[in-house]
PDB file of N, CA and C and ligand atoms in Angstrom:
ATOM      1  N   UNK A   1     -29.254  12.514 -10.588  1.00  0.00           N
ATOM      2  CA  UNK A   1     -29.635  12.055  -9.449  1.00  0.00           C
ATOM      3  C   UNK A   1     -28.757  10.608  -9.036  1.00  0.00           C
ATOM      4  N   UNK A   2     -28.191  10.333  -8.383  1.00  0.00           N
ATOM      5  CA  UNK A   2     -27.502   8.689  -7.591  1.00  0.00           C
ATOM      6  C   UNK A   2     -28.341   8.454  -6.394  1.00  0.00           C
ATOM      7  N   UNK A   3     -28.090   7.208  -6.619  1.00  0.00           N
ATOM      8  CA  UNK A   3     -28.742   6.344  -5.190  1.00  0.00           C
ATOM      9  C   UNK A   3     -28.103   5.274  -4.860  1.00  0.00           C
ATOM     10  N   UNK A   4     -27.446   5.808  -3.342  1.00  0.00           N
ATOM     11  CA  UNK A   4     -26.578   4.160  -2.646  1.00  0.00           C
ATOM     12  C   UNK A   4     -26.997   2.509  -2.646  1.00  0.00           C
ATOM     13  N   UNK A   5     -26.488   2.281  -2.980  1.00  0.00           N
ATOM     14  CA  UNK A   5     -27.745   0.763  -1.599  1.00  0.00           C
ATOM     15  C   UNK A   5     -26.677   1.091  -0.781  1.00  0.00           C
ATOM     16  N   UNK A   6     -27.788   0.760   0.719  1.00  0.00           N
ATOM     17  CA  UNK A   6     -27.027   0.529   1.616  1.00  0.00           C
ATOM     18  C   UNK A   6     -27.110  -0.754   2.191  1.00  0.00           C
ATOM     19  N   UNK A   7     -26.660  -0.958   1.332  1.00  0.00           N
ATOM     20  CA  UNK A   7     -26.076  -2.549   1.723  1.00  0.00           C
ATOM     21  C   UNK A   7     -24.770  -3.149   2.675  1.00  0.00           C
ATOM     22  N   UNK A   8     -24.068  -4.474   2.960  1.00  0.00           N
ATOM     23  CA  UNK A   8     -23.422  -5.078   3.557  1.00  0.00           C
ATOM     24  C   UNK A   8     -22.184  -4.888   2.932  1.00  0.00           C
ATOM     25  N   UNK A   9     -22.384  -5.020   1.021  1.00  0.00           N
ATOM     26  CA  UNK A   9     -20.607  -4.661   0.404  1.00  0.00           C
ATOM     27  C   UNK A   9     -20.528  -2.565   0.489  1.00  0.00           C
ATOM     28  N   UNK A  10     -22.122  -2.052   0.322  1.00  0.00           N
ATOM     29  CA  UNK A  10     -21.065  -0.580   0.773  1.00  0.00           C
ATOM     30  C   UNK A  10     -20.633  -0.501   1.946  1.00  0.00           C
ATOM     31  N   UNK A  11     -21.214  -1.122   3.180  1.00  0.00           N
ATOM     32  CA  UNK A  11     -21.086  -0.482   4.284  1.00  0.00           C
ATOM     33  C   UNK A  11     -19.319  -1.622   4.646  1.00  0.00           C
ATOM     34  N   UNK A  12     -19.170  -1.728   3.894  1.00  0.00           N
ATOM     35  CA  UNK A  12     -17.500  -3.295   4.565  1.00  0.00           C
ATOM     36  C   UNK A  12     -16.967  -2.355   3.391  1.00  0.00           C
ATOM     37  N   UNK A  13     -17.484  -1.421   2.233  1.00  0.00           N
ATOM     38  CA  UNK A  13     -15.940  -0.451   1.504  1.00  0.00           C
ATOM     39  C   UNK A  13     -16.206   0.628   2.311  1.00  0.00           C
ATOM     40  N   UNK A  14     -17.098   1.470   3.049  1.00  0.00           N
ATOM     41  CA  UNK A  14     -17.256   2.344   3.386  1.00  0.00           C
ATOM     42  C   UNK A  14     -15.686   2.973   4.570  1.00  0.00           C
ATOM     43  N   UNK A  15     -15.179   3.828   4.422  1.00  0.00           N
ATOM     44  CA  UNK A  15     -13.901   4.423   5.039  1.00  0.00           C
ATOM     45  C   UNK A  15     -14.022   4.971   5.915  1.00  0.00           C
ATOM     46  N   UNK A  16     -14.915   6.105   6.113  1.00  0.00           N
ATOM     47  CA  UNK A  16     -15.935   6.605   7.157  1.00  0.00           C
ATOM     48  C   UNK A  16     -16.349   5.628   8.495  1.00  0.00           C
ATOM     49  N   UNK A  17     -15.231   5.063   9.492  1.00  0.00           N
ATOM     50  CA  UNK A  17     -15.138   3.657  10.484  1.00  0.00           C
ATOM     51  C   UNK A  17     -14.071   4.959  10.832  1.00  0.00           C
ATOM     52  N   UNK A  18     -13.266   5.061   9.641  1.00  0.00           N
ATOM     53  CA  UNK A  18     -11.129   5.078  10.350  1.00  0.00           C
ATOM     54  C   UNK A  18     -11.537   6.783   9.462  1.00  0.00           C
ATOM     55  N   UNK A  19     -12.669   8.116   9.743  1.00  0.00           N
ATOM     56  CA  UNK A  19     -12.125   8.983   9.254  1.00  0.00           C
ATOM     57  C   UNK A  19     -11.744   9.673  10.245  1.00  0.00           C
ATOM     58  N   UNK A  20     -10.635  10.683  10.307  1.00  0.00           N
ATOM     59  CA  UNK A  20     -10.513  11.415  11.201  1.00  0.00           C
ATOM     60  C   UNK A  20     -11.849  12.974  11.837  1.00  0.00           C
ATOM     61  N   UNK A  21     -12.445  12.405  10.899  1.00  0.00           N
ATOM     62  CA  UNK A  21     -13.746  13.567  11.396  1.00  0.00           C
ATOM     63  C   UNK A  21     -14.671  13.301  12.334  1.00  0.00           C
ATOM     64  N   UNK A  22     -14.900  12.166  12.071  1.00  0.00           N
ATOM     65  CA  UNK A  22     -15.621  11.648  13.620  1.00  0.00           C
ATOM     66  C   UNK A  22     -14.086  10.524  14.679  1.00  0.00           C
ATOM     67  N   UNK A  23     -13.729  10.639  14.118  1.00  0.00           N
ATOM     68  CA  UNK A  23     -12.811  10.093  15.659  1.00  0.00           C
ATOM     69  C   UNK A  23     -13.190  10.367  16.706  1.00  0.00           C
ATOM     70  N   UNK A  24     -13.331  11.734  17.204  1.00  0.00           N
ATOM     71  CA  UNK A  24     -13.573  12.259  18.492  1.00  0.00           C
ATOM     72  C   UNK A  24     -14.790  12.544  19.413  1.00  0.00           C
ATOM     73  N   UNK A  25     -16.154  11.412  18.057  1.00  0.00           N
ATOM     74  CA  UNK A  25     -17.258  11.612  18.863  1.00  0.00           C
ATOM     75  C   UNK A  25     -17.418  10.698  19.127  1.00  0.00           C
ATOM     76  N   UNK A  26     -18.005  10.203  20.363  1.00  0.00           N
ATOM     77  CA  UNK A  26     -17.844   9.188  21.386  1.00  0.00           C
ATOM     78  C   UNK A  26     -19.515   8.616  20.370  1.00  0.00           C
ATOM     79  N   UNK A  27     -20.563   9.262  20.052  1.00  0.00           N
ATOM     80  CA  UNK A  27     -21.234   8.236  19.742  1.00  0.00           C
ATOM     81  C   UNK A  27     -21.123   7.773  18.373  1.00  0.00           C
ATOM     82  N   UNK A  28     -20.557   8.339  17.732  1.00  0.00           N
ATOM     83  CA  UNK A  28     -19.417   7.998  16.780  1.00  0.00           C
ATOM     84  C   UNK A  28     -18.988   5.727  17.321  1.00  0.00           C
ATOM     85  N   UNK A  29     -18.455   6.811  18.173  1.00  0.00           N
ATOM     86  CA  UNK A  29     -17.164   5.280  18.430  1.00  0.00           C
ATOM     87  C   UNK A  29     -18.063   4.469  19.018  1.00  0.00           C
ATOM     88  N   UNK A  30     -19.743   4.859  19.661  1.00  0.00           N
ATOM     89  CA  UNK A  30     -19.795   3.549  20.532  1.00  0.00           C
ATOM     90  C   UNK A  30     -20.359   3.156  19.556  1.00  0.00           C
ATOM     91  N   UNK A  31     -20.889   3.495  18.171  1.00  0.00           N
ATOM     92  CA  UNK A  31     -21.662   2.734  17.188  1.00  0.00           C
ATOM     93  C   UNK A  31     -21.120   1.595  17.017  1.00  0.00           C
ATOM     94  N   UNK A  32     -19.958   1.598  16.553  1.00  0.00           N
ATOM     95  CA  UNK A  32     -18.845   1.194  15.890  1.00  0.00           C
ATOM     96  C   UNK A  32     -18.674  -0.280  16.885  1.00  0.00           C
ATOM     97  N   UNK A  33     -18.172   0.714  18.125  1.00  0.00           N
ATOM     98  CA  UNK A  33     -18.683  -1.156  19.361  1.00  0.00           C
ATOM     99  C   UNK A  33     -19.650  -2.021  18.738  1.00  0.00           C
ATOM    100  N   UNK A  34     -20.555  -1.164  18.734  1.00  0.00           N
ATOM    101  CA  UNK A  34     -22.073  -1.974  18.887  1.00  0.00           C
ATOM    102  C   UNK A  34     -21.941  -3.216  18.167  1.00  0.00           C
ATOM    103  N   UNK A  35     -21.346  -2.237  17.023  1.00  0.00           N
ATOM    104  CA  UNK A  35     -21.185  -3.142  15.415  1.00  0.00           C
ATOM    105  C   UNK A  35     -20.183  -4.436  15.189  1.00  0.00           C
ATOM    106  N   UNK A  36     -19.460  -3.995  16.135  1.00  0.00           N
ATOM    107  CA  UNK A  36     -18.264  -4.965  16.837  1.00  0.00           C
ATOM    108  C   UNK A  36     -18.957  -6.346  16.458  1.00  0.00           C
ATOM    109  N   UNK A  37     -19.578  -5.954  18.305  1.00  0.00           N
ATOM    110  CA  UNK A  37     -20.288  -7.444  18.773  1.00  0.00           C
ATOM    111  C   UNK A  37     -21.610  -7.866  18.354  1.00  0.00           C
ATOM    112  N   UNK A  38     -22.582  -6.986  16.484  1.00  0.00           N
ATOM    113  CA  UNK A  38     -23.303  -7.555  16.423  1.00  0.00           C
ATOM    114  C   UNK A  38     -23.150  -8.568  14.982  1.00  0.00           C
ATOM    115  N   UNK A  39     -23.787  -9.848  15.179  1.00  0.00           N
ATOM    116  CA  UNK A  39     -23.129 -10.690  13.658  1.00  0.00           C
ATOM    117  C   UNK A  39     -24.801 -11.174  12.956  1.00  0.00           C
ATOM    118  N   UNK A  40     -23.910 -11.184  11.618  1.00  0.00           N
ATOM    119  CA  UNK A  40     -25.771 -11.427  11.284  1.00  0.00           C
ATOM    120  C   UNK A  40     -26.620 -10.493  10.438  1.00  0.00           C
ATOM    121  N   UNK A  41     -26.581 -10.212   9.433  1.00  0.00           N
ATOM    122  CA  UNK A  41     -27.540  -9.174   8.370  1.00  0.00           C
ATOM    123  C   UNK A  41     -27.284  -8.500   8.569  1.00  0.00           C
ATOM    124  N   UNK A  42     -27.509  -6.718   7.660  1.00  0.00           N
ATOM    125  CA  UNK A  42     -27.447  -6.048   7.601  1.00  0.00           C
ATOM    126  C   UNK A  42     -27.770  -4.760   8.361  1.00  0.00           C
ATOM    127  N   UNK A  43     -27.274  -5.045   9.487  1.00  0.00           N
ATOM    128  CA  UNK A  43     -27.575  -3.069  10.430  1.00  0.00           C
ATOM    129  C   UNK A  43     -28.779  -2.267   9.999  1.00  0.00           C
ATOM    130  N   UNK A  44     -29.531  -1.311  10.561  1.00  0.00           N
ATOM    131  CA  UNK A  44     -29.376  -0.249  10.506  1.00  0.00           C
ATOM    132  C   UNK A  44     -28.901   0.690  10.044  1.00  0.00           C
ATOM    133  N   UNK A  45     -29.457   1.050   9.737  1.00  0.00           N
ATOM    134  CA  UNK A  45     -29.060   2.695   8.839  1.00  0.00           C
ATOM    135  C   UNK A  45     -28.378   3.527   9.911  1.00  0.00           C
ATOM    136  N   UNK A  46     -29.080   3.680  11.191  1.00  0.00           N
ATOM    137  CA  UNK A  46     -28.707   4.644  12.584  1.00  0.00           C
ATOM    138  C   UNK A  46     -28.371   3.497  12.896  1.00  0.00           C
ATOM    139  N   UNK A  47     -28.040   2.619  12.636  1.00  0.00           N
ATOM    140  CA  UNK A  47     -26.736   2.205  13.484  1.00  0.00           C
ATOM    141  C   UNK A  47     -25.336   1.765  12.974  1.00  0.00           C
ATOM    142  N   UNK A  48     -25.414   2.184  11.783  1.00  0.00           N
ATOM    143  CA  UNK A  48     -23.852   1.878  10.842  1.00  0.00           C
ATOM    144  C   UNK A  48     -23.392   3.981  10.802  1.00  0.00           C
ATOM    145  N   UNK A  49     -21.957   3.981  11.909  1.00  0.00           N
ATOM    146  CA  UNK A  49     -21.860   5.590  11.318  1.00  0.00           C
ATOM    147  C   UNK A  49     -21.085   5.451  10.776  1.00  0.00           C
ATOM    148  N   UNK A  50     -21.597   5.764   9.188  1.00  0.00           N
ATOM    149  CA  UNK A  50     -20.342   6.168   7.994  1.00  0.00           C
ATOM    150  C   UNK A  50     -21.831   5.090   6.284  1.00  0.00           C
ATOM    151  N   UNK A  51     -21.975   5.587   5.630  1.00  0.00           N
ATOM    152  CA  UNK A  51     -22.163   5.542   4.003  1.00  0.00           C
ATOM    153  C   UNK A  51     -22.913   6.629   4.005  1.00  0.00           C
ATOM    154  N   UNK A  52     -22.937   7.424   4.552  1.00  0.00           N
ATOM    155  CA  UNK A  52     -23.851   9.348   4.890  1.00  0.00           C
ATOM    156  C   UNK A  52     -23.824   9.631   3.308  1.00  0.00           C
ATOM    157  N   UNK A  53     -22.791   8.589   1.807  1.00  0.00           N
ATOM    158  CA  UNK A  53     -23.209   9.588   0.563  1.00  0.00           C
ATOM    159  C   UNK A  53     -24.949   8.739   0.592  1.00  0.00           C
ATOM    160  N   UNK A  54     -25.629   7.550   1.421  1.00  0.00           N
ATOM    161  CA  UNK A  54     -26.961   6.963   1.093  1.00  0.00           C
ATOM    162  C   UNK A  54     -27.591   6.946   1.864  1.00  0.00           C
ATOM    163  N   UNK A  55     -27.181   7.613   3.788  1.00  0.00           N
ATOM    164  CA  UNK A  55     -28.697   8.213   4.830  1.00  0.00           C
ATOM    165  C   UNK A  55     -28.299   9.486   4.830  1.00  0.00           C
ATOM    166  N   UNK A  56     -27.683   9.813   4.047  1.00  0.00           N
ATOM    167  CA  UNK A  56     -27.527  11.448   4.397  1.00  0.00           C
ATOM    168  C   UNK A  56     -26.254  11.533   5.755  1.00  0.00           C
ATOM    169  N   UNK A  57     -26.263  12.931   6.255  1.00  0.00           N
ATOM    170  CA  UNK A  57     -26.122  13.917   7.611  1.00  0.00           C
ATOM    171  C   UNK A  57     -26.356  12.953   8.423  1.00  0.00           C
ATOM    172  N   UNK A  58     -25.248  12.855   9.157  1.00  0.00           N
ATOM    173  CA  UNK A  58     -24.755  11.994  10.550  1.00  0.00           C
ATOM    174  C   UNK A  58     -25.795  12.337  11.548  1.00  0.00           C
ATOM    175  N   UNK A  59     -26.716  11.160  12.728  1.00  0.00           N
ATOM    176  CA  UNK A  59     -27.312  12.178  13.603  1.00  0.00           C
ATOM    177  C   UNK A  59     -26.600  12.026  14.920  1.00  0.00           C
ATOM    178  N   UNK A  60     -25.234  11.222  14.910  1.00  0.00           N
ATOM    179  CA  UNK A  60     -24.224  11.911  16.297  1.00  0.00           C
ATOM    180  C   UNK A  60     -23.678  13.407  15.937  1.00  0.00           C
ATOM    181  N   UNK A  61     -23.334  13.298  17.369  1.00  0.00           N
ATOM    182  CA  UNK A  61     -22.797  15.372  17.454  1.00  0.00           C
ATOM    183  C   UNK A  61     -21.255  14.412  17.287  1.00  0.00           C
ATOM    184  N   UNK A  62     -20.653  15.207  17.420  1.00  0.00           N
ATOM    185  CA  UNK A  62     -18.974  15.317  18.024  1.00  0.00           C
ATOM    186  C   UNK A  62     -18.401  15.370  16.591  1.00  0.00           C
ATOM    187  N   UNK A  63     -19.251  15.358  15.332  1.00  0.00           N
ATOM    188  CA  UNK A  63     -17.891  15.842  14.460  1.00  0.00           C
ATOM    189  C   UNK A  63     -17.133  16.746  14.198  1.00  0.00           C
ATOM    190  N   UNK A  64     -16.142  16.539  13.703  1.00  0.00           N
ATOM    191  CA  UNK A  64     -14.860  17.849  13.840  1.00  0.00           C
ATOM    192  C   UNK A  64     -14.358  18.014  12.390  1.00  0.00           C
ATOM    193  N   UNK A  65     -15.284  18.536  10.913  1.00  0.00           N
ATOM    194  CA  UNK A  65     -14.693  18.429   9.798  1.00  0.00           C
ATOM    195  C   UNK A  65     -13.878  19.616   9.537  1.00  0.00           C
ATOM    196  N   UNK A  66     -13.203  19.953  10.180  1.00  0.00           N
ATOM    197  CA  UNK A  66     -12.147  20.512   9.751  1.00  0.00           C
ATOM    198  C   UNK A  66     -10.853  19.235   9.862  1.00  0.00           C
ATOM    199  N   UNK A  67     -10.926  18.531  10.129  1.00  0.00           N
ATOM    200  CA  UNK A  67     -10.766  17.271   9.665  1.00  0.00           C
ATOM    201  C   UNK A  67     -10.726  17.188   8.017  1.00  0.00           C
ATOM    202  N   UNK A  68      -9.729  15.812   7.372  1.00  0.00           N
ATOM    203  CA  UNK A  68      -9.329  15.685   6.279  1.00  0.00           C
ATOM    204  C   UNK A  68     -10.734  14.277   5.383  1.00  0.00           C
ATOM    205  N   UNK A  69     -11.595  14.882   4.918  1.00  0.00           N
ATOM    206  CA  UNK A  69     -12.946  13.487   4.344  1.00  0.00           C
ATOM    207  C   UNK A  69     -12.010  12.642   4.020  1.00  0.00           C
ATOM    208  N   UNK A  70     -12.737  10.829   3.420  1.00  0.00           N
ATOM    209  CA  UNK A  70     -11.738   9.995   2.997  1.00  0.00           C
ATOM    210  C   UNK A  70     -12.448   9.221   2.237  1.00  0.00           C
ATOM    211  N   UNK A  71     -14.406   9.951   1.696  1.00  0.00           N
ATOM    212  CA  UNK A  71     -14.498   9.680   0.642  1.00  0.00           C
ATOM    213  C   UNK A  71     -13.749   9.306  -0.756  1.00  0.00           C
ATOM    214  N   UNK A  72     -13.000  10.347  -1.028  1.00  0.00           N
ATOM    215  CA  UNK A  72     -12.145   9.893  -2.291  1.00  0.00           C
ATOM    216  C   UNK A  72     -11.757   9.251  -2.762  1.00  0.00           C
ATOM    217  N   UNK A  73     -11.186   8.432  -1.295  1.00  0.00           N
ATOM    218  CA  UNK A  73     -10.214   7.300  -1.334  1.00  0.00           C
ATOM    219  C   UNK A  73     -11.357   5.634  -1.672  1.00  0.00           C
ATOM    220  N   UNK A  74     -12.505   5.926  -1.368  1.00  0.00           N
ATOM    221  CA  UNK A  74     -13.077   4.661  -0.957  1.00  0.00           C
ATOM    222  C   UNK A  74     -13.888   4.377  -2.463  1.00  0.00           C
ATOM    223  N   UNK A  75     -14.011   3.022  -2.349  1.00  0.00           N
ATOM    224  CA  UNK A  75     -14.260   2.040  -3.329  1.00  0.00           C
ATOM    225  C   UNK A  75     -15.672   2.678  -4.081  1.00  0.00           C
ATOM    226  N   UNK A  76     -16.250   2.582  -2.923  1.00  0.00           N
ATOM    227  CA  UNK A  76     -18.023   3.629  -3.126  1.00  0.00           C
ATOM    228  C   UNK A  76     -18.074   4.368  -4.203  1.00  0.00           C
ATOM    229  N   UNK A  77     -17.117   5.006  -3.933  1.00  0.00           N
ATOM    230  CA  UNK A  77     -16.901   7.129  -4.349  1.00  0.00           C
ATOM    231  C   UNK A  77     -16.675   6.624  -5.582  1.00  0.00           C
ATOM    232  N   UNK A  78     -15.381   5.441  -5.969  1.00  0.00           N
ATOM    233  CA  UNK A  78     -15.076   5.747  -7.678  1.00  0.00           C
ATOM    234  C   UNK A  78     -16.736   4.349  -8.346  1.00  0.00           C
ATOM    235  N   UNK A  79     -16.807   3.371  -7.750  1.00  0.00           N
ATOM    236  CA  UNK A  79     -17.583   3.287  -8.371  1.00  0.00           C
ATOM    237  C   UNK A  79     -19.038   3.876  -8.921  1.00  0.00           C
ATOM    238  N   UNK A  80     -20.283   4.436  -7.898  1.00  0.00           N
ATOM    239  CA  UNK A  80     -20.845   5.318  -8.013  1.00  0.00           C
ATOM    240  C   UNK A  80     -20.397   6.364  -9.036  1.00  0.00           C
ATOM    241  N   UNK A  81     -18.964   6.611  -9.170  1.00  0.00           N
ATOM    242  CA  UNK A  81     -18.434   8.533  -9.839  1.00  0.00           C
ATOM    243  C   UNK A  81     -19.484   9.227  -9.108  1.00  0.00           C
ATOM    244  N   UNK A  82     -18.708   9.167  -7.820  1.00  0.00           N
ATOM    245  CA  UNK A  82     -19.370  10.419  -6.461  1.00  0.00           C
ATOM    246  C   UNK A  82     -18.583  11.587  -6.873  1.00  0.00           C
ATOM    247  N   UNK A  83     -17.503  11.698  -7.548  1.00  0.00           N
ATOM    248  CA  UNK A  83     -16.709  13.278  -7.554  1.00  0.00           C
ATOM    249  C   UNK A  83     -17.502  13.825  -8.849  1.00  0.00           C
ATOM    250  N   UNK A  84     -18.257  13.308  -9.624  1.00  0.00           N
ATOM    251  CA  UNK A  84     -18.495  14.158 -10.942  1.00  0.00           C
ATOM    252  C   UNK A  84     -20.365  14.681 -10.177  1.00  0.00           C
ATOM    253  N   UNK A  85     -20.484  14.032  -8.139  1.00  0.00           N
ATOM    254  CA  UNK A  85     -22.345  15.025  -8.442  1.00  0.00           C
ATOM    255  C   UNK A  85     -21.806  15.743  -7.217  1.00  0.00           C
ATOM    256  N   UNK A  86     -22.729  16.342  -6.464  1.00  0.00           N
ATOM    257  CA  UNK A  86     -23.059  17.243  -5.347  1.00  0.00           C
ATOM    258  C   UNK A  86     -23.041  16.112  -3.823  1.00  0.00           C
ATOM    259  N   UNK A  87     -22.186  16.570  -3.143  1.00  0.00           N
ATOM    260  CA  UNK A  87     -21.840  17.487  -3.072  1.00  0.00           C
ATOM    261  C   UNK A  87     -19.696  16.881  -2.756  1.00  0.00           C
ATOM    262  N   UNK A  88     -19.650  15.540  -3.589  1.00  0.00           N
ATOM    263  CA  UNK A  88     -18.110  15.668  -3.470  1.00  0.00           C
ATOM    264  C   UNK A  88     -17.438  14.986  -2.012  1.00  0.00           C
ATOM    265  N   UNK A  89     -18.333  14.627  -1.240  1.00  0.00           N
ATOM    266  CA  UNK A  89     -17.349  14.362   0.211  1.00  0.00           C
ATOM    267  C   UNK A  89     -18.171  15.206   1.195  1.00  0.00           C
ATOM    268  N   UNK A  90     -17.983  14.602   2.234  1.00  0.00           N
ATOM    269  CA  UNK A  90     -18.800  15.131   4.008  1.00  0.00           C
ATOM    270  C   UNK A  90     -19.836  14.926   3.721  1.00  0.00           C
ATOM    271  N   UNK A  91     -20.360  13.980   3.265  1.00  0.00           N
ATOM    272  CA  UNK A  91     -21.819  13.843   3.665  1.00  0.00           C
ATOM    273  C   UNK A  91     -22.201  13.618   4.656  1.00  0.00           C
ATOM    274  N   UNK A  92     -21.079  13.144   5.270  1.00  0.00           N
ATOM    275  CA  UNK A  92     -22.419  13.480   7.101  1.00  0.00           C
ATOM    276  C   UNK A  92     -22.638  14.478   7.488  1.00  0.00           C
ATOM    277  N   UNK A  93     -21.637  15.430   7.443  1.00  0.00           N
ATOM    278  CA  UNK A  93     -22.635  16.954   6.712  1.00  0.00           C
ATOM    279  C   UNK A  93     -22.692  17.389   5.932  1.00  0.00           C
ATOM    280  N   UNK A  94     -22.921  17.332   4.229  1.00  0.00           N
ATOM    281  CA  UNK A  94     -24.115  18.375   3.903  1.00  0.00           C
ATOM    282  C   UNK A  94     -25.128  17.209   2.920  1.00  0.00           C
ATOM    283  N   UNK A  95     -24.828  16.223   3.788  1.00  0.00           N
ATOM    284  CA  UNK A  95     -25.899  15.116   2.972  1.00  0.00           C
ATOM    285  C   UNK A  95     -25.375  15.079   2.288  1.00  0.00           C
ATOM    286  N   UNK A  96     -26.815  13.110   1.916  1.00  0.00           N
ATOM    287  CA  UNK A  96     -26.525  12.388   0.052  1.00  0.00           C
ATOM    288  C   UNK A  96     -26.001  13.243   0.140  1.00  0.00           C
ATOM    289  N   UNK A  97     -25.243  11.783  -1.155  1.00  0.00           N
ATOM    290  CA  UNK A  97     -24.432  12.239  -2.767  1.00  0.00           C
ATOM    291  C   UNK A  97     -26.266  12.376  -4.015  1.00  0.00           C
ATOM    292  N   UNK A  98     -25.890  13.732  -4.520  1.00  0.00           N
ATOM    293  CA  UNK A  98     -26.769  14.002  -5.188  1.00  0.00           C
ATOM    294  C   UNK A  98     -26.525  14.675  -6.022  1.00  0.00           C
TER     295      UNK A  98
HETATM  296  S1  SF4 B 101     -18.362  11.463   4.525  1.00  0.00           S
HETATM  297 FE1  SF4 B 101     -15.693  12.191   4.614  1.00  0.00          FE
HETATM  298  S2  SF4 B 101     -15.862  13.215   6.350  1.00  0.00           S
HETATM  299 FE2  SF4 B 101     -17.950  12.180   6.480  1.00  0.00          FE
HETATM  300  S3  SF4 B 101     -17.139  10.683   7.422  1.00  0.00           S
HETATM  301 FE3  SF4 B 101     -17.369   9.733   6.130  1.00  0.00          FE
HETATM  302  S4  SF4 B 101     -15.126   9.958   5.009  1.00  0.00           S
HETATM  303 FE4  SF4 B 101     -15.456  11.467   6.924  1.00  0.00          FE
HETATM  304  S1  SF4 B 102     -18.311   7.394  -0.138  1.00  0.00           S
HETATM  305 FE1  SF4 B 102     -17.715   7.943   1.880  1.00  0.00          FE
HETATM  306  S2  SF4 B 102     -19.739   8.301   2.999  1.00  0.00           S
HETATM  307 FE2  SF4 B 102     -19.589   7.163   0.642  1.00  0.00          FE
HETATM  308  S3  SF4 B 102     -19.944   4.583   1.461  1.00  0.00           S
HETATM  309 FE3  SF4 B 102     -17.641   5.797   0.768  1.00  0.00          FE
HETATM  310  S4  SF4 B 102     -16.549   6.557   2.472  1.00  0.00           S
HETATM  311 FE4  SF4 B 102     -19.062   6.327   3.457  1.00  0.00          FE
END
């Protein structure tokens, strides 16, 4: 059982914002644009289209799981040894790391 912190450090390391699985989701792109214009403080979980290993399944629709998950290249994934747990990737579709 792992618990991944939802904090600025992990938000910044997360590769989900550039992941092709999410690239065509308008809802995701909207959230990313809003984040860019936001300043100061840690954003709310629902405002960040990423760190799904911590927060669980994506609330946005329009994701394309036929594209390649980027988690295996992520520093958070390495740091928490997420390859040893379940589901090992595609947290946006399969839920948080455990
Ligand atoms: S969890 Fe994996 S598949 Fe889902 S958006 Fe993040 S990098 Fe892409
Ligand atoms: S392991 Fe995946 S979901 Fe978790 S922070 Fe990294 S890219 Fe995002």
